[in-house]
Structures are given as structure tokens and as C-alpha cells.
mmCIF file of C-alpha atoms in Angstrom:
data_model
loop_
_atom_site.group_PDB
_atom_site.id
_atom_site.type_symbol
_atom_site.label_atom_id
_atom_site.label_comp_id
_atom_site.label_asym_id
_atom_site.label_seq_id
_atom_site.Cartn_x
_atom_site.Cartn_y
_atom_site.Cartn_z
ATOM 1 C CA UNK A 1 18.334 -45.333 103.913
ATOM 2 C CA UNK A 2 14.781 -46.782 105.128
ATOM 3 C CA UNK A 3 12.332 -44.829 101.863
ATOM 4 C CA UNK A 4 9.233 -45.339 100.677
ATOM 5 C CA UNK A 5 8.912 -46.035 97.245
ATOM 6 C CA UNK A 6 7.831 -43.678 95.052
ATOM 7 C CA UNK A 7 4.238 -44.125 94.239
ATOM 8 C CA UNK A 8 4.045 -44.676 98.387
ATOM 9 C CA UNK A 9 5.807 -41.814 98.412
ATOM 10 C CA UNK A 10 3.144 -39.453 96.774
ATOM 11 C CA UNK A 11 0.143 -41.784 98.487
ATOM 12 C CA UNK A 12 1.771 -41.583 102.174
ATOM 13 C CA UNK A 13 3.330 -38.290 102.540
ATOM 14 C CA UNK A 14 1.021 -35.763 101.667
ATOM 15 C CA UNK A 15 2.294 -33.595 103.964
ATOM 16 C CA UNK A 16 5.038 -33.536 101.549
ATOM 17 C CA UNK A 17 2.540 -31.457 99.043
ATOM 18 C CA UNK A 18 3.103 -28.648 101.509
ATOM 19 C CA UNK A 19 6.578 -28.211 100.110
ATOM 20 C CA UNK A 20 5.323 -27.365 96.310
ATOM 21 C CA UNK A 21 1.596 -25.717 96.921
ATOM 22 C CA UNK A 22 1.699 -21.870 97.239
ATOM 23 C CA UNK A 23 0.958 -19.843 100.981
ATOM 24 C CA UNK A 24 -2.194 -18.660 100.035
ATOM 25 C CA UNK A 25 -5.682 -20.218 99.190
ATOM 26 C CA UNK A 26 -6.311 -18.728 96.160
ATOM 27 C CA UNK A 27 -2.861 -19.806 94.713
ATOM 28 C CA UNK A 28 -3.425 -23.463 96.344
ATOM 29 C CA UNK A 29 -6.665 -23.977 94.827
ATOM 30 C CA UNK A 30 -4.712 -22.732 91.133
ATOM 31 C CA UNK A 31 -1.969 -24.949 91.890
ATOM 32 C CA UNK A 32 -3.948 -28.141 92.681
ATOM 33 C CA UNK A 33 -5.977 -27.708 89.214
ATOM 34 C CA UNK A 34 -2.938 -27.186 87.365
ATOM 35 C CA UNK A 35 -1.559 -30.464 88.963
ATOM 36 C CA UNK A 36 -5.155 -31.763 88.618
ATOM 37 C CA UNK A 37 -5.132 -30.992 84.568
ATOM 38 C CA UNK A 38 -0.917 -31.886 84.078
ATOM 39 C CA UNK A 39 -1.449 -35.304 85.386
ATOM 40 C CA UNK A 40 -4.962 -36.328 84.215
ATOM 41 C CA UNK A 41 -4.936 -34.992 80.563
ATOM 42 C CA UNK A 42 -1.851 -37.084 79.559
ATOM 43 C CA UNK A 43 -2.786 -40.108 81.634
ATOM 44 C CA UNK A 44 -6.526 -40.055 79.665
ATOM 45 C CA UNK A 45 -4.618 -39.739 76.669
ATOM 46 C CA UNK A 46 -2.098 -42.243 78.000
ATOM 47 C CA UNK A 47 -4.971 -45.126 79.078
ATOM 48 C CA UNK A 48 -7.172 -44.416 75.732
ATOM 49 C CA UNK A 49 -4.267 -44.455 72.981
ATOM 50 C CA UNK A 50 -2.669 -47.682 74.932
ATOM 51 C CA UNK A 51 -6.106 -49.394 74.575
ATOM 52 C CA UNK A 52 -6.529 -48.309 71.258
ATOM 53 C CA UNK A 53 -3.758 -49.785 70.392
ATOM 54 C CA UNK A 54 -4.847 -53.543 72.901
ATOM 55 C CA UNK A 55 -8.153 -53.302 70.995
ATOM 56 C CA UNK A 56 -6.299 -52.894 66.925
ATOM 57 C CA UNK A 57 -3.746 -55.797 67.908
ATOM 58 C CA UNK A 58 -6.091 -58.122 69.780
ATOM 59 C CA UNK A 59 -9.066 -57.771 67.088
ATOM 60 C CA UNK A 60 -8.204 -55.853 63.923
ATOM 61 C CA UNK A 61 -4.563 -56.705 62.950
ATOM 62 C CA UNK A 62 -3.145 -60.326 62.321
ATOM 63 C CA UNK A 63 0.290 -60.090 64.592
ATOM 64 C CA UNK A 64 3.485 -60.203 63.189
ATOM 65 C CA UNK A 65 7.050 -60.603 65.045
ATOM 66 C CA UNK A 66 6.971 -56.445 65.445
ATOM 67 C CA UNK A 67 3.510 -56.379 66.498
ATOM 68 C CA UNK A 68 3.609 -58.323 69.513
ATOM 69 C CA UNK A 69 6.821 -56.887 70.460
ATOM 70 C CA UNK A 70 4.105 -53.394 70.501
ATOM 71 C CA UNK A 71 1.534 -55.508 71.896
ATOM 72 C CA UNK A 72 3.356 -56.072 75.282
ATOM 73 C CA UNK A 73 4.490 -52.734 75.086
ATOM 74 C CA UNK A 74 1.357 -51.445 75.117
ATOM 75 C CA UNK A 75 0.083 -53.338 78.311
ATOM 76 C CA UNK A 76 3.085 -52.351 80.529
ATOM 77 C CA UNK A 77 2.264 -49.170 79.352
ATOM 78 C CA UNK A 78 -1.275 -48.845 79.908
ATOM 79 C CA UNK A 79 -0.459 -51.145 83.560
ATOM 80 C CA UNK A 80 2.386 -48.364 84.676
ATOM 81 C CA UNK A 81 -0.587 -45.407 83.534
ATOM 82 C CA UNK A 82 -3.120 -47.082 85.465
ATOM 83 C CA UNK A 83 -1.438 -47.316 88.877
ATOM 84 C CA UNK A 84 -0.530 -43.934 88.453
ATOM 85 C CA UNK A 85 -4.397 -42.614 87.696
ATOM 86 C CA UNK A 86 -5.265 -44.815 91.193
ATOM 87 C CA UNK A 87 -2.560 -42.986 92.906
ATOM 88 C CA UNK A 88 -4.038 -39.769 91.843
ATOM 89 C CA UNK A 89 -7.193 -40.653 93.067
ATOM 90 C CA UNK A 90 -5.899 -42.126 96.184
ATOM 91 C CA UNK A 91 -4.880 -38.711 96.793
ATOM 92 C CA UNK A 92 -7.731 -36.513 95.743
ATOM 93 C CA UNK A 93 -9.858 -39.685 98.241
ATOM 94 C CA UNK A 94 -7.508 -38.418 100.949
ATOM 95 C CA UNK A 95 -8.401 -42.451 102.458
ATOM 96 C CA UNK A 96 -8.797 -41.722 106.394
ATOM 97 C CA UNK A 97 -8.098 -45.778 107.433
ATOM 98 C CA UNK A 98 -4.559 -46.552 107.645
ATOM 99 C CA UNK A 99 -4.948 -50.047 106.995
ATOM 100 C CA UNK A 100 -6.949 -49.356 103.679
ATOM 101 C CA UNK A 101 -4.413 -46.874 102.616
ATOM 102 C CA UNK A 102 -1.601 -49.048 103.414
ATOM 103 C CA UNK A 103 -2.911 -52.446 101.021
ATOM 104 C CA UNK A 104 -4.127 -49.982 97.983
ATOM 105 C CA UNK A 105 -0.897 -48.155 98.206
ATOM 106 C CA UNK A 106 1.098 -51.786 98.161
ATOM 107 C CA UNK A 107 -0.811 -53.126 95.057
ATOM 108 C CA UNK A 108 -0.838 -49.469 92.982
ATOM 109 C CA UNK A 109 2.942 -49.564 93.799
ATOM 110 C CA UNK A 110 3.809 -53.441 92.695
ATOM 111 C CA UNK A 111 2.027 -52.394 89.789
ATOM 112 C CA UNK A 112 3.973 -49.308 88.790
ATOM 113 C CA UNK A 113 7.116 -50.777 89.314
ATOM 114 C CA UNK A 114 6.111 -53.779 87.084
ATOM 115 C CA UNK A 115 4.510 -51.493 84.212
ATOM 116 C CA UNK A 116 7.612 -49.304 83.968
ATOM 117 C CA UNK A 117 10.320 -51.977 84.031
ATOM 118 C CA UNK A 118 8.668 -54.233 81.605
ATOM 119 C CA UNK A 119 8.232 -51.041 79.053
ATOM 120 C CA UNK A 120 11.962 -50.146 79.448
ATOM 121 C CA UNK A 121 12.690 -54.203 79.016
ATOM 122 C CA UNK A 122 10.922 -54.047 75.778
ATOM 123 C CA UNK A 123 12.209 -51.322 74.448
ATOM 124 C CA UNK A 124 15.379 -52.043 74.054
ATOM 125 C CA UNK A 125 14.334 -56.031 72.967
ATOM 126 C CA UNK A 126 12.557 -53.718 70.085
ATOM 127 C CA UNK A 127 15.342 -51.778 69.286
ATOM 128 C CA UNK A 128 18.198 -54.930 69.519
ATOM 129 C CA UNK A 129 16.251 -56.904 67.368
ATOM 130 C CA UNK A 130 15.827 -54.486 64.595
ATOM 131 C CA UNK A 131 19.747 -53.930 65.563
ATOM 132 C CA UNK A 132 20.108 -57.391 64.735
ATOM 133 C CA UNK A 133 17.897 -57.415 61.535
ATOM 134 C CA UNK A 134 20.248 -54.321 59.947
ATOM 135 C CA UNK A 135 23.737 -55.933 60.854
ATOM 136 C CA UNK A 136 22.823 -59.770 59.839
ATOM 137 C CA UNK A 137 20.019 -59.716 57.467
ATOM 138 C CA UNK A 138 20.616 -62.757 56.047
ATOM 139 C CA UNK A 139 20.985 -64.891 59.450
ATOM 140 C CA UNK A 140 17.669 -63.325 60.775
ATOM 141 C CA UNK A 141 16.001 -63.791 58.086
ATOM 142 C CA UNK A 142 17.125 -67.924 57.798
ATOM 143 C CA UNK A 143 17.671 -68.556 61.586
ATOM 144 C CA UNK A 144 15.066 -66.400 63.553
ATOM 145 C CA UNK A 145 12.887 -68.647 65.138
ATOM 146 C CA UNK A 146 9.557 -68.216 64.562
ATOM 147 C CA UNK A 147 8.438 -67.367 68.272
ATOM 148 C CA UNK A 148 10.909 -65.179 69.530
ATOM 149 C CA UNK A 149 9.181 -62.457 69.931
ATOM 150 C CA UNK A 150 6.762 -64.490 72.359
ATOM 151 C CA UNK A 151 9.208 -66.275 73.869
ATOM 152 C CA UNK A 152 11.360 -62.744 74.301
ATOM 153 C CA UNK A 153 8.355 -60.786 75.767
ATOM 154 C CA UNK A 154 7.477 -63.773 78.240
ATOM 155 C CA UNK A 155 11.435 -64.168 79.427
ATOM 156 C CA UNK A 156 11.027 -60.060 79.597
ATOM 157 C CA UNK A 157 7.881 -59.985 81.621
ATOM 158 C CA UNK A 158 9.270 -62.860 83.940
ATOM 159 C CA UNK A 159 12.547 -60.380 84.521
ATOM 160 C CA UNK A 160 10.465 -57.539 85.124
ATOM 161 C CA UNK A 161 8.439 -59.368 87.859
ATOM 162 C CA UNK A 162 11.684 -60.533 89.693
ATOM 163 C CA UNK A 163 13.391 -57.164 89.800
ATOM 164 C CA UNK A 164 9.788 -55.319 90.661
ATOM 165 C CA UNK A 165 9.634 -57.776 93.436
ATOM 166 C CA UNK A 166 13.463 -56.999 94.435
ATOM 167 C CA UNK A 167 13.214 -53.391 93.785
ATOM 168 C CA UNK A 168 9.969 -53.413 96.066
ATOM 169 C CA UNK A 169 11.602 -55.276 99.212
ATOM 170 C CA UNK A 170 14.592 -53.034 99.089
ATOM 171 C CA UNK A 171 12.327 -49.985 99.883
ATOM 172 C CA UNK A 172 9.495 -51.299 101.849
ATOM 173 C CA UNK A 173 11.443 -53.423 105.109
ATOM 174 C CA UNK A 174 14.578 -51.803 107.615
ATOM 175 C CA UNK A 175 17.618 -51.303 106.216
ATOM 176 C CA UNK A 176 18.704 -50.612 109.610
ATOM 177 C CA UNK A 177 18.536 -54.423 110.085
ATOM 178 C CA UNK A 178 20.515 -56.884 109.543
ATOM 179 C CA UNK A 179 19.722 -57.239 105.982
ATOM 180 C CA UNK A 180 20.481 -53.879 105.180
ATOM 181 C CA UNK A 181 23.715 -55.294 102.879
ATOM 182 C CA UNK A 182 21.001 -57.397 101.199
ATOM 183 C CA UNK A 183 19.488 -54.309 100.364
ATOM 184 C CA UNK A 184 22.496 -52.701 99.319
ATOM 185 C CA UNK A 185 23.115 -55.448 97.186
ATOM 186 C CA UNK A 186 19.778 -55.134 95.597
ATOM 187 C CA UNK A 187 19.414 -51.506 94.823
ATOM 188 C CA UNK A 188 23.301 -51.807 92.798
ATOM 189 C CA UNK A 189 21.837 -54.927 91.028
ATOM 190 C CA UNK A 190 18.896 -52.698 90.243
ATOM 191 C CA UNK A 191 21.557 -49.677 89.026
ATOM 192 C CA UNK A 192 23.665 -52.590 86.940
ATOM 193 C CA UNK A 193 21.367 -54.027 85.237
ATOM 194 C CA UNK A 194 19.574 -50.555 84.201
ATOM 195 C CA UNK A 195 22.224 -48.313 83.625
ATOM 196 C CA UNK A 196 25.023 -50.660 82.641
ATOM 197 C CA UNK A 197 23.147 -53.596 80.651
ATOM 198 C CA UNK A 198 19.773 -52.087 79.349
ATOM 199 C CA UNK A 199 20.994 -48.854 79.092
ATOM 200 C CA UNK A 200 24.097 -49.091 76.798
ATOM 201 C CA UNK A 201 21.918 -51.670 74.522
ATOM 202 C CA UNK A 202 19.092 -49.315 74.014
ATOM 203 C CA UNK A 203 21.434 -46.204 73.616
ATOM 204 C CA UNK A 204 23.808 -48.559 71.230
ATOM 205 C CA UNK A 205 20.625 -49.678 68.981
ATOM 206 C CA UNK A 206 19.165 -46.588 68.018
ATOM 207 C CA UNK A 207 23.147 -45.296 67.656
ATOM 208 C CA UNK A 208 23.611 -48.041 65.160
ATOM 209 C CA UNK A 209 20.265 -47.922 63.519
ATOM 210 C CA UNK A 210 20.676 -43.974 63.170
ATOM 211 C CA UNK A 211 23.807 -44.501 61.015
ATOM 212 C CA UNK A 212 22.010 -47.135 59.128
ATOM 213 C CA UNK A 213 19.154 -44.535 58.428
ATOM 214 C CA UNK A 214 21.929 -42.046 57.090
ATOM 215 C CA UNK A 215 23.985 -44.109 54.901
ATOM 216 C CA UNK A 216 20.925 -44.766 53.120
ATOM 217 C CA UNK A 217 20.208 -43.676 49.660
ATOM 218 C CA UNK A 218 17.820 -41.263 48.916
ATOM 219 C CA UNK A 219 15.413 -43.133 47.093
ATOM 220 C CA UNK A 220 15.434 -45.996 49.920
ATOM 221 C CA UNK A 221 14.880 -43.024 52.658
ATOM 222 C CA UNK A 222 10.868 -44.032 52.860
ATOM 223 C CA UNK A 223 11.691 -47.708 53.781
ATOM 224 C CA UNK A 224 13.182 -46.339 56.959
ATOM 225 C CA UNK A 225 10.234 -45.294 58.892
ATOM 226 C CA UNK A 226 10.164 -48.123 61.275
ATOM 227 C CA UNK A 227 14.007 -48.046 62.249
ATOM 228 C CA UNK A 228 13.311 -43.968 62.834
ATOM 229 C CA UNK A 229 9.863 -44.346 64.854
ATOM 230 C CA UNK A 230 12.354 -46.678 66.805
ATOM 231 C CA UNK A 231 14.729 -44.245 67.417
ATOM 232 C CA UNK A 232 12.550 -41.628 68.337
ATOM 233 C CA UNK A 233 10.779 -43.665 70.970
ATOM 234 C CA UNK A 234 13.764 -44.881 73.159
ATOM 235 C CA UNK A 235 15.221 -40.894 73.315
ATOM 236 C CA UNK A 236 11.979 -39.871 74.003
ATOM 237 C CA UNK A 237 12.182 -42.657 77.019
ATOM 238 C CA UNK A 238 15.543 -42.026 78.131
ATOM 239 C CA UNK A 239 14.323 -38.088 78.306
ATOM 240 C CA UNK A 240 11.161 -38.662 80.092
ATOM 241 C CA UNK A 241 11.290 -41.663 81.896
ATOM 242 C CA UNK A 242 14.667 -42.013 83.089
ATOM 243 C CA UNK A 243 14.007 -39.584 85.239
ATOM 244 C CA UNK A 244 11.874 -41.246 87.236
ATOM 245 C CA UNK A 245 14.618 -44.125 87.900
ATOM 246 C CA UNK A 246 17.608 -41.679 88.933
ATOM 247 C CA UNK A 247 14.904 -40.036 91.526
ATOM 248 C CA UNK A 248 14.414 -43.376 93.064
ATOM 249 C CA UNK A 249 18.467 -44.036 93.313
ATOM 250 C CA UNK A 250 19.302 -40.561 94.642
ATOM 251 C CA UNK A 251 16.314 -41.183 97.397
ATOM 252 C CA UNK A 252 17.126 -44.837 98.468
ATOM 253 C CA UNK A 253 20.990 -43.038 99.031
ATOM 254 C CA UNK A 254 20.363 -39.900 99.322
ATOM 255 C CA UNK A 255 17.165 -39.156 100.401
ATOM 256 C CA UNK A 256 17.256 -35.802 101.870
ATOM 257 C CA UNK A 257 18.152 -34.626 98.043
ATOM 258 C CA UNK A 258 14.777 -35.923 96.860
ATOM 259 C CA UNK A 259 11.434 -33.228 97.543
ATOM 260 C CA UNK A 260 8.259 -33.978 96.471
ATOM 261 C CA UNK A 261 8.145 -31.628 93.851
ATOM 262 C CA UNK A 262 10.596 -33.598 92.188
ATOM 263 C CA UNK A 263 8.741 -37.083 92.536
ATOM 264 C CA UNK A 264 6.002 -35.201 91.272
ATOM 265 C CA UNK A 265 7.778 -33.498 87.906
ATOM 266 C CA UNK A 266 9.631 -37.015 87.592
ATOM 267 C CA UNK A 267 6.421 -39.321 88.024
ATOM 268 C CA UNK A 268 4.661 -36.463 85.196
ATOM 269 C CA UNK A 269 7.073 -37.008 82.886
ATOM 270 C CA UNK A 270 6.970 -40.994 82.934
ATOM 271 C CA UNK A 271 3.140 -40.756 82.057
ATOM 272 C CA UNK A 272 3.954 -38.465 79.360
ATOM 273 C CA UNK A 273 6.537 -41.351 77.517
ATOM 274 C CA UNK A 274 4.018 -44.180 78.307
ATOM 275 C CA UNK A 275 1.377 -41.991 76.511
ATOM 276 C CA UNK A 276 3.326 -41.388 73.870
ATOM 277 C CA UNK A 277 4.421 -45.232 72.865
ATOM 278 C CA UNK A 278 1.219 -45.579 71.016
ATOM 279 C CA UNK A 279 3.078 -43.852 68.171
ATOM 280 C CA UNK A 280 5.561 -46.494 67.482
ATOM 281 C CA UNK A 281 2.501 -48.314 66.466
ATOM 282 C CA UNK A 282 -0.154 -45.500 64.505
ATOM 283 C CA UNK A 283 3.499 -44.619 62.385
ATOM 284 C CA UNK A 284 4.596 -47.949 61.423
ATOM 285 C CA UNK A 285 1.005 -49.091 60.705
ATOM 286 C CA UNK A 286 1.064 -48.288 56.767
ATOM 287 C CA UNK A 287 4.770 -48.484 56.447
ATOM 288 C CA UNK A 288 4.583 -51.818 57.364
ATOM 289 C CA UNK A 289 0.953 -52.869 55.260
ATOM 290 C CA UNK A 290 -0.159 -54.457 58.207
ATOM 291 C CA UNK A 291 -2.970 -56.907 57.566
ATOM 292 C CA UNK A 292 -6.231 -56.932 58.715
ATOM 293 C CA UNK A 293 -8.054 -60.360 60.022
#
């Protein structure tokens, strides 16, 4: 079960691109342009709406308790598109010294892992807390303290760097060792706390807020915006960026399952959700009459 992990995976084993790139030259050279364009155009996008959205909520808007919930959002976002640009051009580089390869690879990795759980972590803190806000009104809006949403994103960010850390050691030592059940125990902690804790919150949220939408009177339909932008975003992240995290399960158990072409479509469609966060913020802007400093 000893596997890279999966930004290693497309930095390291590039003689894995031999298994998706056509026979011939000609077809090759089309291939690696359309791989060239699929991954840079949405990871452009991705980096300049992300820091569109640092420079509005750093300089332009006065924060609220949404805001910096979008705020954090926005940096694991633009931190998990970043590593993923550097792994591209690790790639296209085509780095000739092990040694160099091996300590770029190791940060750009770290850094992925970080980026992507901290944006699934904050998702569904976004979408439980508007859960919260729907189902006691009155309590949130007497009891809330007035920092949560700092002192959620920090506890969040914290998590993230624990289980990045965890996730990391599970698939870069010997599970062939003696540790390998320390391993084992890491990678179902890993599966637990995604797909039985995070998971079911984030699906349960937007459930909940959905039926809130529709029960709704007409007339009361435009005040909704917010809880449907919400909604929106986490299926658009369980669509496109779960992916990514069932690749990395099947390959740390079963990795003869996992090709590259698959790390490839499932690493593509991450970017794609990360670039596409931005929008939680540029649609809830003027619902919400944010103010400017």
C-alpha cells in the first residue's frame, strides 16, 4: 500500500503520462495543449477570481460574520490552485536533479493537501451555520458570540493542518514497516472524519436549507439568495472535488485501480470547484448590501 500522494504522483511519475498521451507525435503534441489549455485556463481564472475576492475583503468591504467565513475560503482556495499551477510547471520544467524535484514536490504537496481540506472544512462551517441561523433564529441572533466566525475558521485551519500533516505521513514513509497499522489507522481516520462527519453535515445543511428555500412564500423568494448560492456551492463541491478524495482512498488501498488519467481528470476537476467559490461571494454581494470602508 506504499503510494505517492497525489500531487507527487503527477510530479514523480511522468512516465505515467505515457498511459493517457496518444502513439503518434502529431496526436501527442494535440494532446499536451489540450491538457496545457484544460488545466491552465481554469487555474488563471481560479488564482485571479480568488484574489479578487482577497483584495474586495481585505480593502474594499468592512467584514461581517459571512464575510470572513468567504475570506478563509478564498485563501484555501487560491493556496490548493497555487500548488497545483507549480505542479504544472514542475512538469512542463521536467526538473533533471532528484534532490530538487524531491523538496519542491514535498512543499507543492503539503500545500495542496492543506488548501483542499481547509476549503471542504469551511464549507460545511458555512453551510451549518446558516443551518443554525434558519432552525434557531432567535438563539443566534441573542447568543452568537461575536467572534465565531474567527474563532471557527482558526479551530478549522488548525484541523486542516493536523490531518494534512497525517494524511501526508500515511503516503510518504513504508507501510511495509512496522507502522503500517499506524497508517491504516490514519487513512480510516482520514475516511471518518470526511465521509462520515463532514460529509453528512454539509449534505444535511444544504438538505435542510433547500426545504427552507421552498416553504417560502413567494414574495420572500428574493431574500433567499444567500441560503441558495450556499447550496449551489457545496453540490458543486461534492461533484467536482470529491473526486479527488475517493481517488486518493482507492490508491492508498487499491492502487493498481488508480491510472494517471484519472489523477489527472480528478485533480482538473478540483481546480474547476476552487475556481468557482468566488461566486458565493460576487452573488451574495448586493443581496447582502455589503458595506464599503
Amino acid at each position: 500500500m506504499t503510494e505517492s500522494s497525489t500531487m507527487l504522483f503527477l510530479i514523480t511519475d511522468r512516465s505515467k503520462l505515457n498511459e493517457i498521451q496518444p502513439n503518434s507525435s502529431e496526436d501527442s503534441i494535440f494532446f499536451l495543449e489540450i491538457v496545457f489549455v484544460s488545466f491552465v485556463l481554469p487555474t488563471i481564472l481560479g488564482l485571479g477570481g480568488n484574489g479578487i475576492v482577497l483584495w474586495f475583503l481585505c480593502f474594499k468591504i468592512k467584514r461581517n460574520e459571512f464575510t470572513v467565513y468567504v475570506l478563509n475560503l478564498a485563501i484555501a482556495d487560491f493556496t490548493f490552485i497555487f500548488s497545483c499551477f507549480v505542479t504544472f510547471l514542475l512538469i512542463l520544467m521536467n526538473l533533471q536533479s532528484p534532490v530538487l524535484e524531491k523538496y519542491f514536490s514535498l512543499v507543492v504537496d503539503i500545500i495542496f493537501y492543506f488548501g483542499y481540506n481547509t476549503s471542504f472544512f469551511l464549507l460545511t462551517a458555512i453551510g451549518a451555520e446558516r443551518c443554525l441561523s434558519v432552525l434557531f433564529p432567535v438563539w443566534c441572533q441573542c447568543n452568537r458570540p461575536k467572534h465565531l466566525s474567527a474563532y471557527v475558521c482558526a479551530f478549522l485551519w488548525t484541523l486542516s493542518c493536523l490531518i494534512s500533516g497525517m494524511e501526508y505521513f500515511s503516503k510518504m514513509t513504508d507501510t511495509q514497516s512496522q507502522d503500517a497499522r499506524i497508517h491504516d489507522a490514519i487513512a480510516i481516520f482520514s475516511c471518518v472524519l470526511n465521509f462520515l462527519i463532514f460529509t453528512p453535515i454539509t449534505v444535511l445543511s444544504s438538505l435542510i436549507l433547500f426545504i427552507t428555500v421552498q416553504r417560502r412564500p413567494p414574495q420572500q423568494r428574493h431574500q433567499t439568495r444567500l441560503y441558495i448560492t450556499i447550496m449551489v456551492t457545496v453540490m458543486v463541491f461534492l461533484i467536482f472535488a470529491m473526486p479527488v478524495r475517493l481517488t486518493n482512498i482507492v490508491k492508498y488501498w487499491l492502487p493498481e485501480l488508480v491510472s494517471a488519467r484519472l489523477v489527472y481528470i480528478s485533480v482538473l476537476l478540483n481546480i474547476i470547484n476552487s475556481s468557482a467559490n468566488p461566486l458565493v461571494y460576487f452573488c451574495v454581494r448586493g443581496q447582502n448590501r455589503l458595506r464599503f470602508r
